[in-house]
Tab-separated table of C-alpha atoms in Angstrom:
chain	number	residue	atom	x	y	z
A	131	MET	CA	3.052	0.911	-0.054
A	132	ALA	CA	-0.874	1.599	0.082
A	133	GLU	CA	0.372	0.365	3.994
A	134	THR	CA	2.841	2.922	4.710
A	135	VAL	CA	1.328	6.483	3.060
A	136	VAL	CA	-1.798	7.588	3.352
A	137	ALA	CA	-2.874	9.944	0.942
A	138	GLN	CA	-5.576	13.118	2.964
A	139	THR	CA	-7.508	13.652	-0.098
A	140	GLN	CA	-10.612	15.634	-0.899
A	141	GLY	CA	-12.341	15.552	-4.415
A	142	SER	CA	-15.245	17.495	-5.695
A	143	GLU	CA	-17.540	17.265	-9.461
A	144	LEU	CA	-17.461	20.473	-11.016
A	145	GLY	CA	-19.273	19.735	-14.501
A	146	GLU	CA	-17.242	17.317	-16.585
A	147	LEU	CA	-13.906	18.476	-14.628
A	148	PHE	CA	-12.694	17.521	-11.321
A	149	GLU	CA	-10.028	18.780	-9.043
A	150	TYR	CA	-8.356	17.629	-6.017
A	151	ARG	CA	-7.823	19.354	-3.002
A	152	VAL	CA	-4.697	18.373	-0.566
A	153	ASP	CA	-5.135	19.351	2.588
A	154	LYS	CA	-1.025	19.081	2.886
A	155	ARG	CA	1.044	21.759	1.499
A	156	ILE	CA	3.549	20.448	-1.154
A	157	ASP	CA	6.664	22.123	-1.921
A	158	ILE	CA	8.566	21.719	-5.252
A	159	PRO	CA	11.765	23.291	-6.330
A	160	ARG	CA	12.052	25.161	-9.155
A	161	HIS	CA	12.391	22.854	-12.911
A	162	GLU	CA	11.898	19.953	-10.701
A	163	SER	CA	8.754	17.694	-10.387
A	164	ALA	CA	7.389	14.787	-8.636
A	165	MET	CA	5.206	12.223	-8.669
A	166	ILE	CA	3.032	12.677	-5.282
A	167	PRO	CA	0.121	10.131	-4.382
A	168	PHE	CA	-3.297	11.787	-3.612
A	169	LEU	CA	-5.103	9.086	-4.643
A	170	GLN	CA	-5.429	5.718	-3.057
A	171	THR	CA	-8.276	3.220	-3.284
A	172	GLN	CA	-9.477	0.631	-4.006
A	173	VAL	CA	-11.288	-0.494	-7.406
A	174	LYS	CA	-13.131	-3.245	-9.031
A	175	ALA	CA	-10.789	-5.189	-11.855
A	176	GLU	CA	-11.489	-8.507	-13.276
A	177	ARG	CA	-9.210	-9.946	-15.534
A	178	VAL	CA	-10.798	-10.115	-19.283
A	179	LEU	CA	-9.479	-11.493	-22.834
A	180	LEU	CA	-10.171	-8.530	-25.002
A	181	TYR	CA	-10.847	-9.338	-28.387
A	182	ASP	CA	-11.174	-6.703	-31.199
A	183	PRO	CA	-11.635	-7.280	-34.803
A	184	ALA	CA	-10.949	-3.785	-36.210
A	185	SER	CA	-7.050	-4.393	-34.805
A	186	GLY	CA	-6.646	-6.892	-37.369
A	187	ARG	CA	-4.824	-9.326	-35.243
A	188	GLN	CA	-6.300	-12.555	-34.365
A	189	THR	CA	-5.645	-13.308	-30.854
A	190	PRO	CA	-7.031	-11.109	-27.861
A	191	PHE	CA	-5.248	-8.985	-25.935
A	192	ASP	CA	-5.559	-9.873	-21.778
A	193	ALA	CA	-7.134	-7.127	-20.076
A	194	VAL	CA	-8.911	-6.071	-16.399
A	195	LEU	CA	-12.804	-4.873	-17.248
A	196	LEU	CA	-12.000	-1.720	-15.254
A	197	THR	CA	-14.902	-0.125	-12.377
A	198	ASN	CA	-14.226	3.058	-10.463
A	199	THR	CA	-16.098	1.997	-7.055
A	200	SER	CA	-14.520	4.795	-4.935
A	201	ASN	CA	-16.784	8.141	-5.034
A	202	LEU	CA	-13.874	10.426	-6.817
A	203	THR	CA	-13.586	10.756	-10.431
A	204	LEU	CA	-10.095	8.349	-11.232
A	205	ASP	CA	-7.773	11.274	-13.550
A	206	GLY	CA	-6.762	9.429	-16.824
A	207	GLY	CA	-3.089	8.673	-17.080
A	208	ALA	CA	-0.419	5.854	-16.545
A	209	ILE	CA	-1.541	2.808	-14.889
A	210	THR	CA	0.788	-1.026	-13.574
A	211	VAL	CA	-1.469	-3.931	-13.469
A	212	LEU	CA	-0.638	-5.849	-10.998
A	213	ASP	CA	-1.739	-9.657	-10.363
A	214	GLY	CA	-0.399	-9.698	-6.068
A	215	ASP	CA	3.243	-8.995	-6.522
A	216	ARG	CA	3.521	-10.111	-10.256
A	217	TYR	CA	3.796	-7.683	-12.614
A	218	LEU	CA	1.488	-7.949	-15.861
A	219	GLY	CA	1.804	-4.918	-17.809
A	220	GLU	CA	1.026	-1.759	-18.610
A	221	SER	CA	-1.614	0.181	-20.006
A	222	LEU	CA	-2.915	4.243	-20.503
A	223	ILE	CA	-6.773	5.188	-18.947
A	224	GLU	CA	-8.598	8.462	-19.067
A	225	ASN	CA	-10.843	10.126	-16.830
A	226	MET	CA	-13.105	7.605	-14.801
A	227	LYS	CA	-16.145	8.717	-13.056
A	228	PRO	CA	-17.585	7.111	-10.393
A	229	GLU	CA	-19.214	3.585	-11.114
A	230	ASN	CA	-17.691	4.085	-14.318
A	231	SER	CA	-16.748	0.565	-16.127
A	232	ARG	CA	-14.835	-0.060	-19.449
A	233	PRO	CA	-12.122	-2.622	-20.156
A	234	VAL	CA	-8.786	-1.527	-20.439
A	235	SER	CA	-6.237	-3.708	-22.118
A	236	PHE	CA	-2.382	-4.408	-20.904
A	237	ALA	CA	-1.023	-7.400	-23.032
A	238	TRP	CA	-0.894	-9.367	-26.042
A	239	ILE	CA	-1.527	-12.712	-25.834
């Protein structure tokens, strides 16, 4: 999909907040919703094992060390973790400013 959709978006920081401005008008009918790919970018993700003794689990979580290598803030929400064409799992992230890095668990081992 990254090869077929070109997102034309500009982002700007507003203190602790941020906004995206989409160059093209988007009309969504009343009482409907849409998922719009307004930001597509590569970010650095290194697959790691994450052990959290506070979780009470004896085994680690499968995770990625996610680094926002883009120049835009990534909006928090659901992410899907893929390894090539293989589905690995899903997770939720909080907003990530540029150059921020954090572990994100997506599956139990």
